[in-house]
PDB file of N, CA, C and O in Angstrom:
ATOM      1  N   PRO A  26    -114.616  44.045-131.136  1.00  0.00           N
ATOM      2  CA  PRO A  26    -115.557  42.871-131.843  1.00  0.00           C
ATOM      3  C   PRO A  26    -116.751  43.500-131.827  1.00  0.00           C
ATOM      4  O   PRO A  26    -117.501  44.234-132.030  1.00  0.00           O
ATOM      5  N   GLU A  27    -117.621  42.802-132.784  1.00  0.00           N
ATOM      6  CA  GLU A  27    -119.037  43.031-133.728  1.00  0.00           C
ATOM      7  C   GLU A  27    -119.943  42.800-132.550  1.00  0.00           C
ATOM      8  O   GLU A  27    -121.212  43.300-132.688  1.00  0.00           O
ATOM      9  N   GLU A  28    -119.838  42.048-131.847  1.00  0.00           N
ATOM     10  CA  GLU A  28    -120.431  41.661-130.688  1.00  0.00           C
ATOM     11  C   GLU A  28    -120.444  42.666-129.577  1.00  0.00           C
ATOM     12  O   GLU A  28    -119.700  43.318-129.351  1.00  0.00           O
ATOM     13  N   LYS A  29    -121.955  42.592-128.487  1.00  0.00           N
ATOM     14  CA  LYS A  29    -121.622  43.600-128.055  1.00  0.00           C
ATOM     15  C   LYS A  29    -121.532  42.822-126.433  1.00  0.00           C
ATOM     16  O   LYS A  29    -121.956  41.749-126.122  1.00  0.00           O
ATOM     17  N   PHE A  30    -121.004  43.337-125.444  1.00  0.00           N
ATOM     18  CA  PHE A  30    -120.829  42.670-123.898  1.00  0.00           C
ATOM     19  C   PHE A  30    -121.727  43.307-122.607  1.00  0.00           C
ATOM     20  O   PHE A  30    -121.734  44.521-122.546  1.00  0.00           O
ATOM     21  N   ASP A  31    -121.352  42.875-121.641  1.00  0.00           N
ATOM     22  CA  ASP A  31    -122.454  43.298-120.269  1.00  0.00           C
ATOM     23  C   ASP A  31    -121.659  43.719-119.159  1.00  0.00           C
ATOM     24  O   ASP A  31    -121.463  44.596-118.844  1.00  0.00           O
ATOM     25  N   THR A  32    -119.944  43.339-119.154  1.00  0.00           N
ATOM     26  CA  THR A  32    -119.079  44.051-118.436  1.00  0.00           C
ATOM     27  C   THR A  32    -117.836  43.777-119.546  1.00  0.00           C
ATOM     28  O   THR A  32    -117.588  43.121-120.112  1.00  0.00           O
ATOM     29  N   ILE A  33    -116.989  45.308-119.075  1.00  0.00           N
ATOM     30  CA  ILE A  33    -115.796  45.083-119.711  1.00  0.00           C
ATOM     31  C   ILE A  33    -115.006  45.525-118.795  1.00  0.00           C
ATOM     32  O   ILE A  33    -115.324  46.505-117.778  1.00  0.00           O
ATOM     33  N   LEU A  34    -113.639  44.744-118.838  1.00  0.00           N
ATOM     34  CA  LEU A  34    -112.670  45.217-117.537  1.00  0.00           C
ATOM     35  C   LEU A  34    -111.848  45.418-118.313  1.00  0.00           C
ATOM     36  O   LEU A  34    -110.933  44.943-119.227  1.00  0.00           O
ATOM     37  N   ALA A  35    -111.118  46.671-117.890  1.00  0.00           N
ATOM     38  CA  ALA A  35    -109.503  46.867-118.724  1.00  0.00           C
ATOM     39  C   ALA A  35    -108.816  47.313-117.535  1.00  0.00           C
ATOM     40  O   ALA A  35    -108.748  48.280-117.050  1.00  0.00           O
ATOM     41  N   ASN A  36    -107.582  46.800-117.340  1.00  0.00           N
ATOM     42  CA  ASN A  36    -106.829  47.350-116.328  1.00  0.00           C
ATOM     43  C   ASN A  36    -105.208  47.703-117.149  1.00  0.00           C
ATOM     44  O   ASN A  36    -104.401  46.745-117.770  1.00  0.00           O
ATOM     45  N   ILE A  37    -105.190  48.736-117.375  1.00  0.00           N
ATOM     46  CA  ILE A  37    -104.201  49.482-118.650  1.00  0.00           C
ATOM     47  C   ILE A  37    -103.975  50.954-117.881  1.00  0.00           C
ATOM     48  O   ILE A  37    -105.176  51.799-117.107  1.00  0.00           O
ATOM     49  N   ASN A  38    -103.513  51.690-118.288  1.00  0.00           N
ATOM     50  CA  ASN A  38    -102.882  53.236-118.402  1.00  0.00           C
ATOM     51  C   ASN A  38    -103.915  53.642-118.272  1.00  0.00           C
ATOM     52  O   ASN A  38    -104.630  53.518-119.756  1.00  0.00           O
ATOM     53  N   ARG A  39    -104.016  55.058-117.961  1.00  0.00           N
ATOM     54  CA  ARG A  39    -104.747  56.114-118.644  1.00  0.00           C
ATOM     55  C   ARG A  39    -104.063  56.256-119.910  1.00  0.00           C
ATOM     56  O   ARG A  39    -105.824  56.646-121.222  1.00  0.00           O
ATOM     57  N   ASN A  40    -103.331  56.427-120.566  1.00  0.00           N
ATOM     58  CA  ASN A  40    -103.404  57.268-122.153  1.00  0.00           C
ATOM     59  C   ASN A  40    -104.078  56.054-122.950  1.00  0.00           C
ATOM     60  O   ASN A  40    -104.790  56.345-124.170  1.00  0.00           O
ATOM     61  N   VAL A  41    -103.865  55.043-122.758  1.00  0.00           N
ATOM     62  CA  VAL A  41    -104.264  53.740-123.424  1.00  0.00           C
ATOM     63  C   VAL A  41    -105.603  54.536-123.537  1.00  0.00           C
ATOM     64  O   VAL A  41    -106.799  53.711-124.102  1.00  0.00           O
ATOM     65  N   LEU A  42    -106.443  53.820-122.058  1.00  0.00           N
ATOM     66  CA  LEU A  42    -107.625  54.122-121.506  1.00  0.00           C
ATOM     67  C   LEU A  42    -108.505  55.362-122.947  1.00  0.00           C
ATOM     68  O   LEU A  42    -109.581  55.223-123.223  1.00  0.00           O
ATOM     69  N   LEU A  43    -107.981  56.173-122.504  1.00  0.00           N
ATOM     70  CA  LEU A  43    -108.436  57.450-123.413  1.00  0.00           C
ATOM     71  C   LEU A  43    -108.162  57.478-124.957  1.00  0.00           C
ATOM     72  O   LEU A  43    -109.196  57.728-125.255  1.00  0.00           O
ATOM     73  N   ASP A  44    -107.872  56.640-125.198  1.00  0.00           N
ATOM     74  CA  ASP A  44    -107.018  56.566-126.778  1.00  0.00           C
ATOM     75  C   ASP A  44    -108.758  55.399-127.139  1.00  0.00           C
ATOM     76  O   ASP A  44    -108.844  55.558-128.449  1.00  0.00           O
ATOM     77  N   TYR A  45    -108.727  54.299-126.177  1.00  0.00           N
ATOM     78  CA  TYR A  45    -109.888  53.530-126.751  1.00  0.00           C
ATOM     79  C   TYR A  45    -111.011  53.512-126.277  1.00  0.00           C
ATOM     80  O   TYR A  45    -111.761  52.619-126.321  1.00  0.00           O
ATOM     81  N   MET A  46    -111.485  54.697-125.612  1.00  0.00           N
ATOM     82  CA  MET A  46    -112.358  54.712-124.773  1.00  0.00           C
ATOM     83  C   MET A  46    -113.654  55.254-125.796  1.00  0.00           C
ATOM     84  O   MET A  46    -115.039  54.013-124.905  1.00  0.00           O
ATOM     85  N   GLU A  47    -113.425  55.538-126.883  1.00  0.00           N
ATOM     86  CA  GLU A  47    -115.151  55.608-127.312  1.00  0.00           C
ATOM     87  C   GLU A  47    -115.249  54.198-128.169  1.00  0.00           C
ATOM     88  O   GLU A  47    -116.263  53.532-128.018  1.00  0.00           O
ATOM     89  N   GLY A  48    -114.242  53.246-128.501  1.00  0.00           N
ATOM     90  CA  GLY A  48    -114.519  51.722-128.755  1.00  0.00           C
ATOM     91  C   GLY A  48    -115.047  50.810-128.065  1.00  0.00           C
ATOM     92  O   GLY A  48    -115.926  50.249-128.077  1.00  0.00           O
ATOM     93  N   LEU A  49    -114.602  50.992-126.687  1.00  0.00           N
ATOM     94  CA  LEU A  49    -114.954  50.268-125.317  1.00  0.00           C
ATOM     95  C   LEU A  49    -116.419  50.470-125.338  1.00  0.00           C
ATOM     96  O   LEU A  49    -117.471  49.673-125.249  1.00  0.00           O
ATOM     97  N   VAL A  50    -116.993  51.961-125.121  1.00  0.00           N
ATOM     98  CA  VAL A  50    -118.133  52.251-124.854  1.00  0.00           C
ATOM     99  C   VAL A  50    -118.842  51.375-126.113  1.00  0.00           C
ATOM    100  O   VAL A  50    -120.403  51.072-125.628  1.00  0.00           O
ATOM    101  N   LYS A  51    -118.165  51.759-127.211  1.00  0.00           N
ATOM    102  CA  LYS A  51    -118.741  51.025-128.494  1.00  0.00           C
ATOM    103  C   LYS A  51    -119.887  49.795-128.305  1.00  0.00           C
ATOM    104  O   LYS A  51    -120.478  48.952-128.721  1.00  0.00           O
ATOM    105  N   VAL A  52    -118.866  48.757-127.044  1.00  0.00           N
ATOM    106  CA  VAL A  52    -119.072  47.310-127.422  1.00  0.00           C
ATOM    107  C   VAL A  52    -119.281  47.348-125.667  1.00  0.00           C
ATOM    108  O   VAL A  52    -119.696  45.602-125.785  1.00  0.00           O
ATOM    109  N   VAL A  53    -120.094  47.945-125.009  1.00  0.00           N
ATOM    110  CA  VAL A  53    -121.140  47.759-124.179  1.00  0.00           C
ATOM    111  C   VAL A  53    -122.144  47.741-124.098  1.00  0.00           C
ATOM    112  O   VAL A  53    -122.408  48.537-124.879  1.00  0.00           O
ATOM    113  N   ASN A  54    -122.849  46.706-124.092  1.00  0.00           N
ATOM    114  CA  ASN A  54    -124.308  47.171-123.891  1.00  0.00           C
ATOM    115  C   ASN A  54    -124.941  48.057-123.214  1.00  0.00           C
ATOM    116  O   ASN A  54    -124.503  48.498-122.242  1.00  0.00           O
ATOM    117  N   GLU A  55    -125.850  48.711-123.426  1.00  0.00           N
ATOM    118  CA  GLU A  55    -126.871  49.909-122.277  1.00  0.00           C
ATOM    119  C   GLU A  55    -126.590  49.054-121.111  1.00  0.00           C
ATOM    120  O   GLU A  55    -127.869  47.572-121.554  1.00  0.00           O
ATOM    121  N   ASN A  56    -126.599  49.988-120.263  1.00  0.00           N
ATOM    122  CA  ASN A  56    -126.802  49.383-118.877  1.00  0.00           C
ATOM    123  C   ASN A  56    -125.555  48.398-118.336  1.00  0.00           C
ATOM    124  O   ASN A  56    -125.561  47.767-117.552  1.00  0.00           O
ATOM    125  N   GLY A  57    -124.539  48.341-119.395  1.00  0.00           N
ATOM    126  CA  GLY A  57    -123.614  47.232-119.014  1.00  0.00           C
ATOM    127  C   GLY A  57    -122.623  48.295-117.795  1.00  0.00           C
ATOM    128  O   GLY A  57    -122.821  49.176-117.587  1.00  0.00           O
ATOM    129  N   LEU A  58    -121.423  47.317-117.283  1.00  0.00           N
ATOM    130  CA  LEU A  58    -120.468  47.910-116.610  1.00  0.00           C
ATOM    131  C   LEU A  58    -119.337  47.948-117.478  1.00  0.00           C
ATOM    132  O   LEU A  58    -119.029  46.916-117.810  1.00  0.00           O
ATOM    133  N   VAL A  59    -118.643  48.942-116.881  1.00  0.00           N
ATOM    134  CA  VAL A  59    -116.448  48.819-117.489  1.00  0.00           C
ATOM    135  C   VAL A  59    -116.366  48.862-116.377  1.00  0.00           C
ATOM    136  O   VAL A  59    -116.480  50.214-115.511  1.00  0.00           O
ATOM    137  N   LEU A  60    -115.300  48.747-116.377  1.00  0.00           N
ATOM    138  CA  LEU A  60    -114.172  48.413-114.802  1.00  0.00           C
ATOM    139  C   LEU A  60    -113.286  48.864-115.394  1.00  0.00           C
ATOM    140  O   LEU A  60    -112.474  47.894-115.845  1.00  0.00           O
ATOM    141  N   PHE A  61    -112.435  50.209-115.233  1.00  0.00           N
ATOM    142  CA  PHE A  61    -111.292  50.711-115.445  1.00  0.00           C
ATOM    143  C   PHE A  61    -110.273  50.246-114.312  1.00  0.00           C
ATOM    144  O   PHE A  61    -110.897  50.642-112.758  1.00  0.00           O
ATOM    145  N   SER A  62    -108.968  49.614-114.270  1.00  0.00           N
ATOM    146  CA  SER A  62    -108.175  49.859-112.675  1.00  0.00           C
ATOM    147  C   SER A  62    -106.639  49.849-112.711  1.00  0.00           C
ATOM    148  O   SER A  62    -106.112  49.572-114.426  1.00  0.00           O
ATOM    149  N   GLY A  63    -106.231  49.437-112.202  1.00  0.00           N
ATOM    150  CA  GLY A  63    -104.504  49.363-112.419  1.00  0.00           C
ATOM    151  C   GLY A  63    -103.996  50.724-112.935  1.00  0.00           C
ATOM    152  O   GLY A  63    -103.373  51.349-113.527  1.00  0.00           O
ATOM    153  N   LEU A  64    -104.851  52.452-112.783  1.00  0.00           N
ATOM    154  CA  LEU A  64    -104.958  53.514-112.378  1.00  0.00           C
ATOM    155  C   LEU A  64    -103.798  54.159-111.743  1.00  0.00           C
ATOM    156  O   LEU A  64    -104.586  53.920-110.242  1.00  0.00           O
ATOM    157  N   LEU A  65    -103.329  55.232-111.462  1.00  0.00           N
ATOM    158  CA  LEU A  65    -102.844  55.696-111.028  1.00  0.00           C
ATOM    159  C   LEU A  65    -103.471  56.906-109.866  1.00  0.00           C
ATOM    160  O   LEU A  65    -105.246  57.687-111.192  1.00  0.00           O
ATOM    161  N   ALA A  66    -104.123  57.211-108.762  1.00  0.00           N
ATOM    162  CA  ALA A  66    -105.316  57.702-107.990  1.00  0.00           C
ATOM    163  C   ALA A  66    -105.511  59.373-109.123  1.00  0.00           C
ATOM    164  O   ALA A  66    -106.233  59.770-109.092  1.00  0.00           O
ATOM    165  N   ALA A  67    -103.996  59.871-109.792  1.00  0.00           N
ATOM    166  CA  ALA A  67    -103.927  61.253-109.683  1.00  0.00           C
ATOM    167  C   ALA A  67    -104.636  61.233-110.602  1.00  0.00           C
ATOM    168  O   ALA A  67    -104.844  62.289-111.632  1.00  0.00           O
ATOM    169  N   ASP A  68    -104.926  60.163-112.078  1.00  0.00           N
ATOM    170  CA  ASP A  68    -105.496  59.963-113.246  1.00  0.00           C
ATOM    171  C   ASP A  68    -106.921  60.104-113.146  1.00  0.00           C
ATOM    172  O   ASP A  68    -107.831  60.163-114.123  1.00  0.00           O
ATOM    173  N   ALA A  69    -107.750  59.702-112.025  1.00  0.00           N
ATOM    174  CA  ALA A  69    -109.382  59.428-112.100  1.00  0.00           C
ATOM    175  C   ALA A  69    -109.942  60.155-112.106  1.00  0.00           C
ATOM    176  O   ALA A  69    -111.188  60.461-113.204  1.00  0.00           O
ATOM    177  N   ASP A  70    -109.701  61.591-112.453  1.00  0.00           N
ATOM    178  CA  ASP A  70    -110.469  62.618-112.732  1.00  0.00           C
ATOM    179  C   ASP A  70    -110.727  62.521-114.497  1.00  0.00           C
ATOM    180  O   ASP A  70    -111.527  62.673-114.660  1.00  0.00           O
ATOM    181  N   VAL A  71    -109.793  62.547-114.634  1.00  0.00           N
ATOM    182  CA  VAL A  71    -109.064  62.603-116.560  1.00  0.00           C
ATOM    183  C   VAL A  71    -110.099  61.236-116.813  1.00  0.00           C
ATOM    184  O   VAL A  71    -110.901  61.958-118.060  1.00  0.00           O
ATOM    185  N   ILE A  72    -110.073  60.493-116.627  1.00  0.00           N
ATOM    186  CA  ILE A  72    -110.424  59.123-116.920  1.00  0.00           C
ATOM    187  C   ILE A  72    -112.681  59.076-116.702  1.00  0.00           C
ATOM    188  O   ILE A  72    -112.835  59.476-117.420  1.00  0.00           O
ATOM    189  N   THR A  73    -112.884  59.601-115.284  1.00  0.00           N
ATOM    190  CA  THR A  73    -114.003  59.760-115.096  1.00  0.00           C
ATOM    191  C   THR A  73    -114.616  61.437-116.049  1.00  0.00           C
ATOM    192  O   THR A  73    -115.778  60.828-116.825  1.00  0.00           O
ATOM    193  N   THR A  74    -114.188  62.168-116.710  1.00  0.00           N
ATOM    194  CA  THR A  74    -114.404  63.258-117.228  1.00  0.00           C
ATOM    195  C   THR A  74    -114.139  62.603-118.723  1.00  0.00           C
ATOM    196  O   THR A  74    -115.433  63.025-119.336  1.00  0.00           O
ATOM    197  N   ALA A  75    -113.725  62.089-119.290  1.00  0.00           N
ATOM    198  CA  ALA A  75    -113.496  60.815-120.635  1.00  0.00           C
ATOM    199  C   ALA A  75    -114.345  59.848-120.935  1.00  0.00           C
ATOM    200  O   ALA A  75    -115.589  60.155-121.487  1.00  0.00           O
ATOM    201  N   ALA A  76    -114.962  59.245-119.393  1.00  0.00           N
ATOM    202  CA  ALA A  76    -115.854  58.602-119.486  1.00  0.00           C
ATOM    203  C   ALA A  76    -117.011  59.295-119.645  1.00  0.00           C
ATOM    204  O   ALA A  76    -118.014  58.518-120.385  1.00  0.00           O
ATOM    205  N   ALA A  77    -117.585  60.477-119.013  1.00  0.00           N
ATOM    206  CA  ALA A  77    -118.952  60.895-119.420  1.00  0.00           C
ATOM    207  C   ALA A  77    -119.029  61.132-120.355  1.00  0.00           C
ATOM    208  O   ALA A  77    -120.083  61.390-120.605  1.00  0.00           O
ATOM    209  N   MET A  78    -118.302  61.967-121.293  1.00  0.00           N
ATOM    210  CA  MET A  78    -118.320  62.351-121.972  1.00  0.00           C
ATOM    211  C   MET A  78    -118.694  61.517-123.391  1.00  0.00           C
ATOM    212  O   MET A  78    -118.989  61.739-124.056  1.00  0.00           O
ATOM    213  N   HIS A  79    -118.319  59.984-122.802  1.00  0.00           N
ATOM    214  CA  HIS A  79    -119.053  58.792-123.741  1.00  0.00           C
ATOM    215  C   HIS A  79    -120.201  58.308-123.325  1.00  0.00           C
ATOM    216  O   HIS A  79    -120.430  57.089-124.155  1.00  0.00           O
ATOM    217  N   GLY A  80    -120.532  59.031-122.266  1.00  0.00           N
ATOM    218  CA  GLY A  80    -122.074  58.073-121.436  1.00  0.00           C
ATOM    219  C   GLY A  80    -121.895  56.908-120.741  1.00  0.00           C
ATOM    220  O   GLY A  80    -122.738  56.296-120.227  1.00  0.00           O
ATOM    221  N   LEU A  81    -120.484  57.327-119.950  1.00  0.00           N
ATOM    222  CA  LEU A  81    -120.369  56.382-118.907  1.00  0.00           C
ATOM    223  C   LEU A  81    -120.758  56.930-117.385  1.00  0.00           C
ATOM    224  O   LEU A  81    -120.411  58.324-117.448  1.00  0.00           O
ATOM    225  N   GLU A  82    -121.123  56.510-116.501  1.00  0.00           N
ATOM    226  CA  GLU A  82    -121.468  57.364-115.086  1.00  0.00           C
ATOM    227  C   GLU A  82    -120.605  56.934-114.090  1.00  0.00           C
ATOM    228  O   GLU A  82    -121.075  54.652-114.309  1.00  0.00           O
ATOM    229  N   LEU A  83    -120.338  57.075-113.262  1.00  0.00           N
ATOM    230  CA  LEU A  83    -119.474  56.886-112.395  1.00  0.00           C
ATOM    231  C   LEU A  83    -120.295  55.874-110.852  1.00  0.00           C
ATOM    232  O   LEU A  83    -121.291  56.873-109.984  1.00  0.00           O
ATOM    233  N   MET A  84    -120.141  54.613-110.589  1.00  0.00           N
ATOM    234  CA  MET A  84    -120.862  53.806-109.950  1.00  0.00           C
ATOM    235  C   MET A  84    -120.163  54.264-108.860  1.00  0.00           C
ATOM    236  O   MET A  84    -120.427  53.704-107.180  1.00  0.00           O
ATOM    237  N   LYS A  85    -119.051  53.864-109.090  1.00  0.00           N
ATOM    238  CA  LYS A  85    -117.797  53.348-107.815  1.00  0.00           C
ATOM    239  C   LYS A  85    -116.742  53.754-107.798  1.00  0.00           C
ATOM    240  O   LYS A  85    -115.917  53.440-109.356  1.00  0.00           O
ATOM    241  N   LYS A  86    -116.014  54.206-107.105  1.00  0.00           N
ATOM    242  CA  LYS A  86    -114.544  53.819-106.905  1.00  0.00           C
ATOM    243  C   LYS A  86    -114.002  54.271-106.010  1.00  0.00           C
ATOM    244  O   LYS A  86    -114.242  53.946-104.514  1.00  0.00           O
ATOM    245  N   GLU A  87    -113.106  53.227-106.200  1.00  0.00           N
ATOM    246  CA  GLU A  87    -112.209  52.210-104.946  1.00  0.00           C
ATOM    247  C   GLU A  87    -110.410  52.919-105.349  1.00  0.00           C
ATOM    248  O   GLU A  87    -110.078  52.867-105.936  1.00  0.00           O
ATOM    249  N   GLU A  88    -109.878  53.297-103.940  1.00  0.00           N
ATOM    250  CA  GLU A  88    -108.494  54.006-103.849  1.00  0.00           C
ATOM    251  C   GLU A  88    -107.821  53.426-103.239  1.00  0.00           C
ATOM    252  O   GLU A  88    -108.037  53.267-101.558  1.00  0.00           O
ATOM    253  N   ARG A  89    -106.230  53.074-103.297  1.00  0.00           N
ATOM    254  CA  ARG A  89    -105.545  51.777-102.282  1.00  0.00           C
ATOM    255  C   ARG A  89    -104.601  52.503-102.875  1.00  0.00           C
ATOM    256  O   ARG A  89    -103.587  51.841-104.125  1.00  0.00           O
ATOM    257  N   SER A  90    -103.296  52.941-102.083  1.00  0.00           N
ATOM    258  CA  SER A  90    -101.801  53.073-101.981  1.00  0.00           C
ATOM    259  C   SER A  90    -101.832  53.737-103.149  1.00  0.00           C
ATOM    260  O   SER A  90    -100.716  53.675-103.983  1.00  0.00           O
ATOM    261  N   GLY A  91    -102.156  54.712-103.898  1.00  0.00           N
ATOM    262  CA  GLY A  91    -102.379  55.346-104.850  1.00  0.00           C
ATOM    263  C   GLY A  91    -102.502  55.267-105.807  1.00  0.00           C
ATOM    264  O   GLY A  91    -102.557  55.602-107.187  1.00  0.00           O
ATOM    265  N   TRP A  92    -103.375  53.999-105.980  1.00  0.00           N
ATOM    266  CA  TRP A  92    -104.236  53.333-107.139  1.00  0.00           C
ATOM    267  C   TRP A  92    -105.642  53.124-106.705  1.00  0.00           C
ATOM    268  O   TRP A  92    -106.261  53.456-105.492  1.00  0.00           O
ATOM    269  N   VAL A  93    -106.136  53.372-108.397  1.00  0.00           N
ATOM    270  CA  VAL A  93    -107.735  53.609-108.104  1.00  0.00           C
ATOM    271  C   VAL A  93    -107.935  52.274-108.744  1.00  0.00           C
ATOM    272  O   VAL A  93    -107.199  52.393-109.753  1.00  0.00           O
ATOM    273  N   SER A  94    -109.347  52.037-109.151  1.00  0.00           N
ATOM    274  CA  SER A  94    -110.553  51.560-109.913  1.00  0.00           C
ATOM    275  C   SER A  94    -111.679  52.795-109.560  1.00  0.00           C
ATOM    276  O   SER A  94    -112.182  53.044-108.633  1.00  0.00           O
ATOM    277  N   LEU A  95    -111.927  51.798-110.748  1.00  0.00           N
ATOM    278  CA  LEU A  95    -113.090  53.096-111.440  1.00  0.00           C
ATOM    279  C   LEU A  95    -114.153  51.973-112.124  1.00  0.00           C
ATOM    280  O   LEU A  95    -114.223  51.423-112.860  1.00  0.00           O
ATOM    281  N   LEU A  96    -115.694  51.955-111.114  1.00  0.00           N
ATOM    282  CA  LEU A  96    -117.253  51.546-112.039  1.00  0.00           C
ATOM    283  C   LEU A  96    -117.538  52.041-112.629  1.00  0.00           C
ATOM    284  O   LEU A  96    -118.034  52.936-111.768  1.00  0.00           O
ATOM    285  N   PHE A  97    -117.892  51.739-114.136  1.00  0.00           N
ATOM    286  CA  PHE A  97    -118.804  52.373-115.203  1.00  0.00           C
ATOM    287  C   PHE A  97    -120.704  52.018-115.351  1.00  0.00           C
ATOM    288  O   PHE A  97    -119.949  50.828-115.283  1.00  0.00           O
ATOM    289  N   VAL A  98    -121.455  52.449-115.722  1.00  0.00           N
ATOM    290  CA  VAL A  98    -122.553  52.017-116.248  1.00  0.00           C
ATOM    291  C   VAL A  98    -122.894  52.647-117.237  1.00  0.00           C
ATOM    292  O   VAL A  98    -122.427  54.036-117.009  1.00  0.00           O
ATOM    293  N   LYS A  99    -123.190  52.116-118.248  1.00  0.00           N
ATOM    294  CA  LYS A  99    -123.505  53.327-119.671  1.00  0.00           C
ATOM    295  C   LYS A  99    -124.620  53.154-120.180  1.00  0.00           C
ATOM    296  O   LYS A  99    -125.556  52.414-119.520  1.00  0.00           O
ATOM    297  N   GLN A 100    -124.766  54.731-119.583  1.00  0.00           N
ATOM    298  CA  GLN A 100    -126.463  55.610-119.574  1.00  0.00           C
ATOM    299  C   GLN A 100    -126.800  55.220-121.089  1.00  0.00           C
ATOM    300  O   GLN A 100    -127.955  55.645-120.900  1.00  0.00           O
ATOM    301  N   ARG A 101    -126.361  55.616-122.022  1.00  0.00           N
ATOM    302  CA  ARG A 101    -126.999  55.734-123.276  1.00  0.00           C
ATOM    303  C   ARG A 101    -126.703  54.814-124.588  1.00  0.00           C
ATOM    304  O   ARG A 101    -124.711  54.269-124.371  1.00  0.00           O
TER     305      ARG A 101
END
């Protein structure tokens, strides 16, 4: 989309998030929030590293029964 958003929610698997990370970050406003959920806990570090490379800072991590959600804020 050509517009930008204050919040983006993505409940999808690791590979799709990695493939679309750059595009997601481009459409979120500065200081906007990005919530990734529906991820295996084992994938949290990979997603967090990729997100940081695209200017997202981890604000909160919630884990339950092997699943994780990650809340980021766009810094730049």
